[in-house]
PDB file of C-alpha atoms in Angstrom:
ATOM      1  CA  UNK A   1       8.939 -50.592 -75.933  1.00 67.00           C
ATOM      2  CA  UNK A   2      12.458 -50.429 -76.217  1.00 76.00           C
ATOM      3  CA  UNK A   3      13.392 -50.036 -72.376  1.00 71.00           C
ATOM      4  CA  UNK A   4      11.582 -52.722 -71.933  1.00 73.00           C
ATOM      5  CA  UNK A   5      13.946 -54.762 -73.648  1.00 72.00           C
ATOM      6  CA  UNK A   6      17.107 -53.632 -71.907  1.00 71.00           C
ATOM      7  CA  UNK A   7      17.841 -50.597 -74.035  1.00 68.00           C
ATOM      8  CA  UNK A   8      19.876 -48.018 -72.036  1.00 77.00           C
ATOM      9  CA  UNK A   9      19.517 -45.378 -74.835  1.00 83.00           C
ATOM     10  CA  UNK A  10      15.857 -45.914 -74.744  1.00 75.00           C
ATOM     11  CA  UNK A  11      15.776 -45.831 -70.858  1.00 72.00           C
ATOM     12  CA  UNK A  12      17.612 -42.126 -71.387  1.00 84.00           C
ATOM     13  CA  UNK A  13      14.999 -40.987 -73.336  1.00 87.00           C
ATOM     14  CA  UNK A  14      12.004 -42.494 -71.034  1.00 84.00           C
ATOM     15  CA  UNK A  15      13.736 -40.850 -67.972  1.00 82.00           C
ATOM     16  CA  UNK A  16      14.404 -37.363 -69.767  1.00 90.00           C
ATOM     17  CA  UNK A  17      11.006 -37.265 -70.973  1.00 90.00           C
ATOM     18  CA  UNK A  18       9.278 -38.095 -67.870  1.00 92.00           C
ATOM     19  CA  UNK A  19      11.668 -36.821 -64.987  1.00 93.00           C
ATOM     20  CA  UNK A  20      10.041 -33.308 -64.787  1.00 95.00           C
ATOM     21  CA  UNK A  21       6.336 -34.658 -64.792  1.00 96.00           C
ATOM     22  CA  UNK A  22       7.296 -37.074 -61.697  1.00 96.00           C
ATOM     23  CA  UNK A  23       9.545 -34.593 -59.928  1.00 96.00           C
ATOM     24  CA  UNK A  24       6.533 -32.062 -59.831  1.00 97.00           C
ATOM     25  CA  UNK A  25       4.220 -35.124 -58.612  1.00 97.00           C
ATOM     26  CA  UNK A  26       6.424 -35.800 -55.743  1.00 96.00           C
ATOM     27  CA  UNK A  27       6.987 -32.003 -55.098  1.00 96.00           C
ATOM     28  CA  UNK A  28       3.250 -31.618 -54.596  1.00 97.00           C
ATOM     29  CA  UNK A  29       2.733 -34.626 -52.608  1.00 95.00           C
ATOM     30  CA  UNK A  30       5.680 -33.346 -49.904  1.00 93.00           C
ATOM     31  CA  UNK A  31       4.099 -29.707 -50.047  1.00 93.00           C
ATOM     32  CA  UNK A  32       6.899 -28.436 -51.225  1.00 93.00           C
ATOM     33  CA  UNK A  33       9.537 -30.206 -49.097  1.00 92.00           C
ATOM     34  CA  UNK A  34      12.358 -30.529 -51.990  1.00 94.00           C
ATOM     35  CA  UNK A  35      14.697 -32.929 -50.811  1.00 94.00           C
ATOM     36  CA  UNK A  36      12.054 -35.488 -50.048  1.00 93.00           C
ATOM     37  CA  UNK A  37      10.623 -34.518 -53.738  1.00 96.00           C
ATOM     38  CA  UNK A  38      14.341 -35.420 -54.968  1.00 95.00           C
ATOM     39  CA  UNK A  39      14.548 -38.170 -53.077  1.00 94.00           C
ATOM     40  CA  UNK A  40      11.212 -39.998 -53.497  1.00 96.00           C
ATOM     41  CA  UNK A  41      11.779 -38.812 -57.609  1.00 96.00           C
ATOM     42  CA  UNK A  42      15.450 -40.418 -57.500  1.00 95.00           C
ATOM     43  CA  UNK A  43      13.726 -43.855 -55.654  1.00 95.00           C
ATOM     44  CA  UNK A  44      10.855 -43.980 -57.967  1.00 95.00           C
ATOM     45  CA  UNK A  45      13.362 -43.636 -61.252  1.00 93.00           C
ATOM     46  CA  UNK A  46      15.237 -47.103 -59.909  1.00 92.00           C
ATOM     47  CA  UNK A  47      12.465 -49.108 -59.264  1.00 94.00           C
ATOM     48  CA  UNK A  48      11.016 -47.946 -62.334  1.00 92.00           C
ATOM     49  CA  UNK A  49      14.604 -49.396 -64.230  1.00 88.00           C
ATOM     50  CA  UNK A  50      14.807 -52.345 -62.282  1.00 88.00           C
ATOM     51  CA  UNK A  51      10.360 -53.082 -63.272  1.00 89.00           C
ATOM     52  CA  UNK A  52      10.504 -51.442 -66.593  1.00 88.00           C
ATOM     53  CA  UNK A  53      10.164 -55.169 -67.743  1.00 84.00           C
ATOM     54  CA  UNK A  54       7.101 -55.078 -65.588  1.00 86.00           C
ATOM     55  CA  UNK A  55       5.095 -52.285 -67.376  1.00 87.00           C
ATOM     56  CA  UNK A  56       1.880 -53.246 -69.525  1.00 87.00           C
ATOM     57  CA  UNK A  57       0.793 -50.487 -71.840  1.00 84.00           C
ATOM     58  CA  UNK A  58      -2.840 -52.051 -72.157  1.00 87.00           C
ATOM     59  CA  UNK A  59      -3.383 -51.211 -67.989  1.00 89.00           C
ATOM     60  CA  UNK A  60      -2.333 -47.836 -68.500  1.00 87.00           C
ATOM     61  CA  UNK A  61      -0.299 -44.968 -69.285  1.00 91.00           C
ATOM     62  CA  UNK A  62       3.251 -44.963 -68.602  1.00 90.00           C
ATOM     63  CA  UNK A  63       3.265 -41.315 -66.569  1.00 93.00           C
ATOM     64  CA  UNK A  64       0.651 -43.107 -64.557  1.00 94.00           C
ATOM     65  CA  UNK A  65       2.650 -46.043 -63.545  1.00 93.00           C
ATOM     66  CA  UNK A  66       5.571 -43.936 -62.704  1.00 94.00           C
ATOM     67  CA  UNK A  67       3.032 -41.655 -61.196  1.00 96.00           C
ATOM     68  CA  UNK A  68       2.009 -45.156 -59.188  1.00 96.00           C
ATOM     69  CA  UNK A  69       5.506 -46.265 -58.035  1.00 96.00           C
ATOM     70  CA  UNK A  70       6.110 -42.170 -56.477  1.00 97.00           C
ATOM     71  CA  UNK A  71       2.523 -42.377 -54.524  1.00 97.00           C
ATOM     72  CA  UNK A  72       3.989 -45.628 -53.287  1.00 96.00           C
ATOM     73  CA  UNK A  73       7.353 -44.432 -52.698  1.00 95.00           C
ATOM     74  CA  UNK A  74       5.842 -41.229 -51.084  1.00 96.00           C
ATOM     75  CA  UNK A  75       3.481 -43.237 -48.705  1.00 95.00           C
ATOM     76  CA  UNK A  76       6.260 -45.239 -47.392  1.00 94.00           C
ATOM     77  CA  UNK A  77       8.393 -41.549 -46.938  1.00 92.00           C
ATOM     78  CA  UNK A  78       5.231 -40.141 -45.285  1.00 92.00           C
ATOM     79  CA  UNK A  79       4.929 -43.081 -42.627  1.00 91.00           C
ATOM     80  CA  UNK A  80       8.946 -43.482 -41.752  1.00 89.00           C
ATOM     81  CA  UNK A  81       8.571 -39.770 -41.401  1.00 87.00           C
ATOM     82  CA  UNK A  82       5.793 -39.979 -39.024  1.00 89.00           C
ATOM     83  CA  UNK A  83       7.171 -42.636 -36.741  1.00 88.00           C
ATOM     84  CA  UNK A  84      10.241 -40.585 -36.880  1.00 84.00           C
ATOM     85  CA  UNK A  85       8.519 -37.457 -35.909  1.00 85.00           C
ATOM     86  CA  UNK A  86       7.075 -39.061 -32.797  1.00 86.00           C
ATOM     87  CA  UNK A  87       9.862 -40.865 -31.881  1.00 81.00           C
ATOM     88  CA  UNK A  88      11.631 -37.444 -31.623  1.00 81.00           C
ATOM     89  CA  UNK A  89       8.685 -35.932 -29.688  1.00 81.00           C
ATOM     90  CA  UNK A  90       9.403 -38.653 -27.179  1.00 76.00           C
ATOM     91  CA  UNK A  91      12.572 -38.079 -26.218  1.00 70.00           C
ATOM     92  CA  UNK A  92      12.109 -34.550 -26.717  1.00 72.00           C
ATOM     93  CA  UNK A  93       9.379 -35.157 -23.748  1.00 69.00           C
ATOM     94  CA  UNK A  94      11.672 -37.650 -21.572  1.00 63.00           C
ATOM     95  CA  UNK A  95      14.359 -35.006 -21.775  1.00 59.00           C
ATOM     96  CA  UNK A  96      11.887 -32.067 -21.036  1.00 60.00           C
ATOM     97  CA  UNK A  97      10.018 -33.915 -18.249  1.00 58.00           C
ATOM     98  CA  UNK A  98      12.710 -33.814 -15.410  1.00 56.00           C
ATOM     99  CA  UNK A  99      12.381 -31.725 -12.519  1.00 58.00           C
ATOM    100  CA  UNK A 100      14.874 -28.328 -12.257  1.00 57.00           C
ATOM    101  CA  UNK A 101      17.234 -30.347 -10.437  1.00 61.00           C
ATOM    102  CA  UNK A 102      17.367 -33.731 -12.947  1.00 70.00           C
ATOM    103  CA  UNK A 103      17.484 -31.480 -15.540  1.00 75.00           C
ATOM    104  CA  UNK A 104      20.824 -29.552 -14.198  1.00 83.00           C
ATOM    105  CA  UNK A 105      21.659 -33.015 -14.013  1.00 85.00           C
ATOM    106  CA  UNK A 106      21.370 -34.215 -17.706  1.00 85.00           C
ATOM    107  CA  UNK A 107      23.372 -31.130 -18.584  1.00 87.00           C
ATOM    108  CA  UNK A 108      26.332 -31.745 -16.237  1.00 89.00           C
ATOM    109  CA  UNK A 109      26.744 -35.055 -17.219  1.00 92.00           C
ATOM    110  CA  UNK A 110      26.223 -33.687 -20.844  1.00 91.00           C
ATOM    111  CA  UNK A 111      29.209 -31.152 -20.462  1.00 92.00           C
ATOM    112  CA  UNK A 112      31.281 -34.047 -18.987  1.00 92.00           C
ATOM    113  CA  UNK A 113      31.259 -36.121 -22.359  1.00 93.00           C
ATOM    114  CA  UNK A 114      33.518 -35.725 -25.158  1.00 94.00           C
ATOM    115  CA  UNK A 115      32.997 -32.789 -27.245  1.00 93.00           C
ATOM    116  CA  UNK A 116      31.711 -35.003 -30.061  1.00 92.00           C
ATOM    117  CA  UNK A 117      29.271 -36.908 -28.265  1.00 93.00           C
ATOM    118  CA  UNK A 118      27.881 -33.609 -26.794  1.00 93.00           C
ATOM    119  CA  UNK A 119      27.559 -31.849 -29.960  1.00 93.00           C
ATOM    120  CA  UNK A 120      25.707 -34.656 -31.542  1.00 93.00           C
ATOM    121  CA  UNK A 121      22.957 -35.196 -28.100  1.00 93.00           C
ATOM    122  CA  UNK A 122      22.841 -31.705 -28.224  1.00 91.00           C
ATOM    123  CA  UNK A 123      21.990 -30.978 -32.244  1.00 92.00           C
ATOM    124  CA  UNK A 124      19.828 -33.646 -31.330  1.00 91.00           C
ATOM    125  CA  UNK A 125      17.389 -33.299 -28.388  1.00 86.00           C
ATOM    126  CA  UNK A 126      18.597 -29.959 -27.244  1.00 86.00           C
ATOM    127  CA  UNK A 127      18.253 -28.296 -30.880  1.00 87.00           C
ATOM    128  CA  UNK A 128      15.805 -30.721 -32.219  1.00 89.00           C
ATOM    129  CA  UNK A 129      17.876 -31.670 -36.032  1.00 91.00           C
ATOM    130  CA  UNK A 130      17.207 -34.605 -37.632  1.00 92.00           C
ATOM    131  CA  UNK A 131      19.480 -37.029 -38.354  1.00 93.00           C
ATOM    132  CA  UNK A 132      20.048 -35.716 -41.924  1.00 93.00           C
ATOM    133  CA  UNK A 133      20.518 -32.251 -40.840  1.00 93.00           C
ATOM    134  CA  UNK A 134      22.937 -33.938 -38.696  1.00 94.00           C
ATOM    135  CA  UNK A 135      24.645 -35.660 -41.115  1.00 93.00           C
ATOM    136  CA  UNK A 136      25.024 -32.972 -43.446  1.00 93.00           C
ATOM    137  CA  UNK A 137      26.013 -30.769 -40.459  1.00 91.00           C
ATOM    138  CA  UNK A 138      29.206 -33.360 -39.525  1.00 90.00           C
ATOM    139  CA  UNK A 139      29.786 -34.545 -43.208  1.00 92.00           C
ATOM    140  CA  UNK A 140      29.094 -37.872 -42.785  1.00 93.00           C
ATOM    141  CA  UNK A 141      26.471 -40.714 -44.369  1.00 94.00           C
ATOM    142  CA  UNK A 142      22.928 -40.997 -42.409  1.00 93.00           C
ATOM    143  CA  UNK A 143      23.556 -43.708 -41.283  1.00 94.00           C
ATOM    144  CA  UNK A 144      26.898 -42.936 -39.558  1.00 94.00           C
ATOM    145  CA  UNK A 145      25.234 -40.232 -37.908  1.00 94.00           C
ATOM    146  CA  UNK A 146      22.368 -42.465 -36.270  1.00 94.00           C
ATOM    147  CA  UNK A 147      25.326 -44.550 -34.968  1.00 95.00           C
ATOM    148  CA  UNK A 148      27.641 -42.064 -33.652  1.00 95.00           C
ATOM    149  CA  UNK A 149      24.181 -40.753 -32.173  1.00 95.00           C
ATOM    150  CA  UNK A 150      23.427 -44.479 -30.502  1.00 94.00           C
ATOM    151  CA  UNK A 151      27.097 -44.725 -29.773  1.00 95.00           C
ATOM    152  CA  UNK A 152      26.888 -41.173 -27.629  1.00 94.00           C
ATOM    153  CA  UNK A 153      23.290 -42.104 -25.836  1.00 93.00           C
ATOM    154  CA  UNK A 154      24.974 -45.077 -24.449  1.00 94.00           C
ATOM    155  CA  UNK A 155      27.915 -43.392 -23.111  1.00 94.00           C
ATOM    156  CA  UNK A 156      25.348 -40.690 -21.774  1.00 93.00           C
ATOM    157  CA  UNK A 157      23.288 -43.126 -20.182  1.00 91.00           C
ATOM    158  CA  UNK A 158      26.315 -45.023 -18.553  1.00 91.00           C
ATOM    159  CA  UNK A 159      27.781 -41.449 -17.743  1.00 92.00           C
ATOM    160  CA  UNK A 160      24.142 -40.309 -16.286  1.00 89.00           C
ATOM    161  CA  UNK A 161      24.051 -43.195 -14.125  1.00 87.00           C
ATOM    162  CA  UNK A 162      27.175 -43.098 -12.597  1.00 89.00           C
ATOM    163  CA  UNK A 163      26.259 -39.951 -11.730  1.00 87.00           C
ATOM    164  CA  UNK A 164      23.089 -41.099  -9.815  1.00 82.00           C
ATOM    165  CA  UNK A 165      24.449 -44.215  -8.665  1.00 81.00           C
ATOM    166  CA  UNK A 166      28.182 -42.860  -7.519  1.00 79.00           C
ATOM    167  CA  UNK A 167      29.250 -46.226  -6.318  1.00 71.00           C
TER     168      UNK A 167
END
């Protein structure tokens, strides 16, 4: 096989041919969820052209093996998803659990942070969005969201106890 060998015209052709096949895959495997079904397809597409060189035609078909890396690719979605699911559940709960009065409390010293920190906690815990809705939402990377996000819990919890602890 050509792509095997390092030919990019070849690897266009393998792609083209089998990107619709492997997007549906990972479309059905995330119920429908289509940004995880683009995402798992675009991950699955670069391992597959970095292990191309990997692929043994007597083992199997080649829609299979991409078919193989997606599963993969989709397993390792489905459990970062689920850790990230509870971990917002959590804090969901630890904000939710205060009494009437620590609760006032989280949202006074809430309203006393800077207008960026408090939209972030809030999109976060108060509206329950995920990181990426938050990043989309500010127009910035993931990953600069989840650390303007730990950058604003810190100055919350600082802020918060202060507020307990006036002294």
């Amino acid at each position: 096989m050509r792509a095997q060998q390092g030919d990019q015209e070849a690897w266009a052709c393998l792609f083209e041919g089998q990107f619709d096949a492997v997007y549906a895959f990972c479309l059905q495997l995330t119920s429908g969820d289509n940004h995880a079904a683009e995402d798992i397809t675009q991950e699955t597409f670069m391992i597959a052209a970095r292990r191309i060189h990997r692929f043994d035609p007597d083992q199997g078909q080649l829609r299979a093996w991409f078919f193989g890396i997606a599963r993969n690719r989709y397993q390792k979605w489905s459990t970062s998803r689920a850790r990230r699911l509870q971990r917002q559940q959590r804090h969901q709960q630890r904000l939710q659990s205060p009494g009437p009065e620590d609760h006032s409390l989280v949202l006074e010293v809430l309203e006393r942070l800077e207008m960026s920190d408090r939209d972030l906690l809030r999109a976060k815990y108060l509206d329950g969005q995920g990181v990426r809705d938050i990043a989309q939402a500010h127009q910035i990377t993931e990953h600069a969201a989840e650390s303007r996000l730990r950058r604003a819990r810190q100055r919350f919890a600082l802020a918060y106890e202060k507020r307990l602890n006036p002294t």
